[in-house]
Amino acid sequence: MNQLSDYHRDRVQAVLAASPLVPVIAIQNAEDALPLCRALVDGGIRVLEITLRTEHGVRAIEQIRKAIPEAWVGAGTVTSIAQYRQVESAGAQFVITPGVTEAILEFGVTSEAPLLPGISTVSELMMGYAFGYREFKFFPAEVSGGIPAIKAFSGPFPDVTFCPTGGINRKTAADYLALKNVKAVGGSWLTPADAIAAGRWGEITDIARASLADL
């Protein structure tokens, strides 16, 4: 079994250290990608998770990587090795999955784009742990036990840290970040659909800035 390198772990740790809040971005219209991401960065967000929940995700990663070099730009909702290869070619600087398979964990060990694997159970965590992963996305956080679950993980796995995502909002983000084994929190409250649809980019900047100030 191949083992995760220090290089990959260092890169993932750098991503999680760059911003305590990671917006979960689903691009519904291609022309929104750049102004939306620029609005988030203007509000102080330094990590952008562009999901593959829509057909525009891969192209948006290419576009944002070139246009906003000061941000970490990665891919979320990656569910297959084919998608992993696509986003790697598009220039993704990290990859986040909602769950894990042994094949994806193994691919991530040698990928150019380091992997933050998604887990919701101890068994999935142990699968990733065997490959050398120590940083995980905890998803869907709220329905998988939330803060009590993450606290419980720290007993048998004191060297593991998390980026919980799923059901977290601006009011609860700080409570998650108060845990020693949480390095960042992901959420979609930073990208409200109505503001994006109306092109209210200043509102998104204000939400990002205020959300960071709450922490």
Short mmCIF file of C-alpha atoms in Angstrom, two decimals:
data_model
loop_
_atom_site.label_atom_id
_atom_site.label_comp_id
_atom_site.label_asym_id
_atom_site.label_seq_id
_atom_site.Cartn_x
_atom_site.Cartn_y
_atom_site.Cartn_z
CA MET A 1 0.00 0.00 0.00
CA ASN A 2 1.34 3.41 -0.99
CA GLN A 3 1.60 5.95 1.81
CA LEU A 4 0.77 9.64 1.73
CA SER A 5 3.89 11.81 1.44
CA ASP A 6 4.87 14.70 3.69
CA TYR A 7 4.47 16.95 0.63
CA HIS A 8 0.78 16.08 0.29
CA ARG A 9 0.10 16.52 4.00
CA ASP A 10 1.93 19.84 4.06
CA ARG A 11 -0.16 21.08 1.13
CA VAL A 12 -3.47 20.09 2.74
CA GLN A 13 -2.39 21.64 6.04
CA ALA A 14 -1.50 24.85 4.19
CA VAL A 15 -4.97 24.96 2.62
CA LEU A 16 -6.71 24.47 5.98
CA ALA A 17 -4.47 27.10 7.60
CA ALA A 18 -5.12 29.66 4.85
CA SER A 19 -8.76 30.28 5.78
CA PRO A 20 -10.90 29.15 8.73
CA LEU A 21 -13.96 29.30 6.45
CA VAL A 22 -14.20 27.37 3.18
CA PRO A 23 -17.13 28.34 0.96
CA VAL A 24 -18.90 25.50 -0.81
CA ILE A 25 -19.36 26.97 -4.29
CA ALA A 26 -21.79 25.59 -6.87
CA ILE A 27 -21.65 27.56 -10.12
CA GLN A 28 -25.11 27.65 -11.70
CA ASN A 29 -24.15 30.12 -14.44
CA ALA A 30 -20.67 30.22 -15.93
CA GLU A 31 -20.56 34.01 -15.98
CA ASP A 32 -21.02 34.15 -12.18
CA ALA A 33 -17.82 32.24 -11.36
CA LEU A 34 -15.33 35.10 -11.48
CA PRO A 35 -17.36 37.85 -9.77
CA LEU A 36 -18.54 35.44 -7.07
CA CYS A 37 -15.05 34.21 -6.24
CA ARG A 38 -13.65 37.74 -6.40
CA ALA A 39 -16.35 38.88 -3.96
CA LEU A 40 -15.41 36.12 -1.52
CA VAL A 41 -11.70 36.91 -1.73
CA ASP A 42 -12.44 40.63 -1.27
CA GLY A 43 -14.21 39.62 1.94
CA GLY A 44 -11.09 37.88 3.24
CA ILE A 45 -11.71 34.28 2.12
CA ARG A 46 -8.52 32.66 0.85
CA VAL A 47 -9.71 29.13 0.02
CA LEU A 48 -12.30 28.43 -2.69
CA GLU A 49 -13.92 25.00 -2.99
CA ILE A 50 -15.57 24.91 -6.41
CA THR A 51 -17.81 21.87 -6.48
CA LEU A 52 -18.65 19.57 -9.35
CA ARG A 53 -22.34 19.75 -8.47
CA THR A 54 -22.92 21.57 -11.75
CA GLU A 55 -21.50 21.26 -15.26
CA HIS A 56 -19.54 24.51 -14.86
CA GLY A 57 -17.22 23.36 -12.07
CA VAL A 58 -14.18 22.24 -14.05
CA ARG A 59 -14.14 25.29 -16.32
CA ALA A 60 -14.58 27.58 -13.32
CA ILE A 61 -11.52 26.05 -11.63
CA GLU A 62 -9.42 26.81 -14.72
CA GLN A 63 -10.76 30.36 -14.88
CA ILE A 64 -10.36 31.21 -11.21
CA ARG A 65 -6.87 29.72 -10.96
CA LYS A 66 -5.72 32.18 -13.62
CA ALA A 67 -7.74 35.18 -12.50
CA ILE A 68 -7.24 34.98 -8.71
CA PRO A 69 -3.75 33.54 -8.12
CA GLU A 70 -3.68 34.74 -4.51
CA ALA A 71 -6.38 32.23 -3.49
CA TRP A 72 -6.20 28.48 -3.01
CA VAL A 73 -8.56 27.05 -5.64
CA GLY A 74 -9.73 23.47 -5.36
CA ALA A 75 -12.43 21.05 -6.40
CA GLY A 76 -15.22 19.71 -4.23
CA THR A 77 -17.82 16.95 -4.67
CA VAL A 78 -15.30 14.80 -6.54
CA THR A 79 -16.74 11.28 -6.57
CA SER A 80 -14.64 9.35 -9.11
CA ILE A 81 -11.08 9.00 -10.34
CA ALA A 82 -12.20 10.31 -13.74
CA GLN A 83 -13.38 13.53 -12.10
CA TYR A 84 -10.21 13.66 -10.01
CA ARG A 85 -8.13 13.55 -13.21
CA GLN A 86 -10.31 16.26 -14.79
CA VAL A 87 -9.87 18.74 -11.97
CA GLU A 88 -6.18 17.92 -11.65
CA SER A 89 -5.77 18.84 -15.33
CA ALA A 90 -7.80 22.01 -14.73
CA GLY A 91 -5.27 23.14 -12.13
CA ALA A 92 -7.07 22.34 -8.89
CA GLN A 93 -4.73 22.88 -5.95
CA PHE A 94 -6.63 20.45 -3.74
CA VAL A 95 -9.48 17.94 -4.03
CA ILE A 96 -12.30 17.33 -1.56
CA THR A 97 -14.58 14.29 -1.73
CA PRO A 98 -17.92 13.80 0.04
CA GLY A 99 -16.95 10.22 0.91
CA VAL A 100 -14.17 7.72 0.29
CA THR A 101 -13.39 4.64 -1.72
CA GLU A 102 -10.15 2.73 -1.50
CA ALA A 103 -9.45 3.59 -5.14
CA ILE A 104 -9.80 7.34 -4.57
CA LEU A 105 -7.69 7.21 -1.40
CA GLU A 106 -4.96 5.37 -3.29
CA PHE A 107 -5.13 7.77 -6.25
CA GLY A 108 -4.85 10.75 -3.91
CA VAL A 109 -1.57 9.44 -2.48
CA THR A 110 0.27 10.16 -5.73
CA SER A 111 -1.93 12.88 -7.25
CA GLU A 112 -0.56 16.32 -8.02
CA ALA A 113 -3.64 17.78 -6.29
CA PRO A 114 -3.65 16.64 -2.64
CA LEU A 115 -6.78 15.05 -1.26
CA LEU A 116 -8.96 15.98 1.70
CA PRO A 117 -11.12 12.85 1.94
CA GLY A 118 -14.69 13.05 3.19
CA ILE A 119 -15.70 10.72 6.01
CA SER A 120 -18.65 10.36 8.37
CA THR A 121 -17.69 7.25 10.35
CA VAL A 122 -14.74 5.88 12.31
CA SER A 123 -14.43 3.00 9.83
CA GLU A 124 -14.00 5.40 6.90
CA LEU A 125 -11.49 7.39 8.92
CA MET A 126 -9.51 4.21 9.62
CA MET A 127 -9.48 3.42 5.90
CA GLY A 128 -7.91 6.80 5.14
CA TYR A 129 -5.63 6.57 8.18
CA ALA A 130 -4.11 3.37 6.81
CA PHE A 131 -2.98 5.31 3.72
CA GLY A 132 -1.42 8.04 5.87
CA TYR A 133 -4.22 10.62 5.75
CA ARG A 134 -4.56 12.66 8.92
CA GLU A 135 -6.75 15.52 7.66
CA PHE A 136 -10.36 14.79 6.71
CA LYS A 137 -13.58 16.49 5.72
CA PHE A 138 -16.37 15.48 8.13
CA PHE A 139 -19.57 15.31 6.07
CA PRO A 140 -22.48 15.74 6.46
CA ALA A 141 -21.41 17.20 9.78
CA GLU A 142 -24.65 18.06 11.54
CA VAL A 143 -26.56 14.88 10.70
CA SER A 144 -23.49 12.73 11.41
CA GLY A 145 -23.23 13.81 15.03
CA GLY A 146 -21.79 17.32 14.78
CA ILE A 147 -19.58 18.64 17.54
CA PRO A 148 -20.06 15.64 19.91
CA ALA A 149 -18.94 13.25 17.16
CA ILE A 150 -15.82 15.25 16.36
CA LYS A 151 -14.95 15.43 20.05
CA ALA A 152 -15.35 11.66 20.29
CA PHE A 153 -13.01 11.09 17.34
CA SER A 154 -10.21 12.86 19.21
CA GLY A 155 -9.96 10.03 21.76
CA PRO A 156 -8.72 7.20 19.53
CA PHE A 157 -7.32 9.58 16.88
CA PRO A 158 -5.61 12.51 18.64
CA ASP A 159 -3.46 13.26 15.56
CA VAL A 160 -6.42 13.69 13.16
CA THR A 161 -7.92 17.06 12.24
CA PHE A 162 -11.12 17.93 10.43
CA CYS A 163 -12.86 20.38 8.17
CA PRO A 164 -16.54 19.74 8.99
CA THR A 165 -19.10 20.65 6.32
CA GLY A 166 -22.83 20.15 6.01
CA GLY A 167 -25.53 21.96 7.96
CA ILE A 168 -23.10 24.42 9.56
CA ASN A 169 -24.05 28.08 9.48
CA ARG A 170 -22.62 31.43 10.46
CA LYS A 171 -23.89 31.08 14.05
CA THR A 172 -22.43 27.61 14.64
CA ALA A 173 -19.13 27.91 12.76
CA ALA A 174 -17.27 29.37 15.74
CA ASP A 175 -18.42 26.49 17.99
CA TYR A 176 -16.87 23.98 15.58
CA LEU A 177 -13.67 25.99 15.24
CA ALA A 178 -13.32 26.07 19.02
CA LEU A 179 -12.54 22.33 18.91
CA LYS A 180 -8.83 21.51 18.95
CA ASN A 181 -9.18 18.99 16.10
CA VAL A 182 -11.05 21.35 13.75
CA LYS A 183 -8.87 23.52 11.51
CA ALA A 184 -11.49 24.97 9.15
CA VAL A 185 -15.23 24.83 8.50
CA GLY A 186 -17.01 24.54 5.17
CA GLY A 187 -20.37 26.06 4.41
CA SER A 188 -22.79 27.28 1.78
CA TRP A 189 -24.12 30.22 3.82
CA LEU A 190 -21.22 32.22 2.36
CA THR A 191 -22.73 31.87 -1.14
CA PRO A 192 -26.49 32.57 -0.86
CA ALA A 193 -28.28 31.64 -4.09
CA ASP A 194 -30.51 34.72 -4.16
CA ALA A 195 -27.57 37.14 -3.91
CA ILE A 196 -25.70 35.28 -6.64
CA ALA A 197 -28.74 35.21 -8.95
CA ALA A 198 -29.19 38.96 -8.51
CA GLY A 199 -25.48 39.72 -8.88
CA ARG A 200 -25.28 41.31 -5.45
CA TRP A 201 -21.55 40.74 -5.15
CA GLY A 202 -21.06 43.41 -2.49
CA GLU A 203 -23.50 41.54 -0.25
CA ILE A 204 -21.41 38.37 -0.58
CA THR A 205 -18.27 40.29 0.31
CA ASP A 206 -20.05 41.67 3.38
CA ILE A 207 -21.22 38.18 4.43
CA ALA A 208 -17.68 36.81 4.11
CA ARG A 209 -16.16 39.67 6.05
CA ALA A 210 -18.78 39.53 8.81
CA SER A 211 -18.55 35.74 9.08
CA LEU A 212 -14.79 35.93 9.60
CA ALA A 213 -15.27 38.70 12.16
CA ASP A 214 -17.64 36.43 14.13
CA LEU A 215 -14.94 33.82 14.73
#
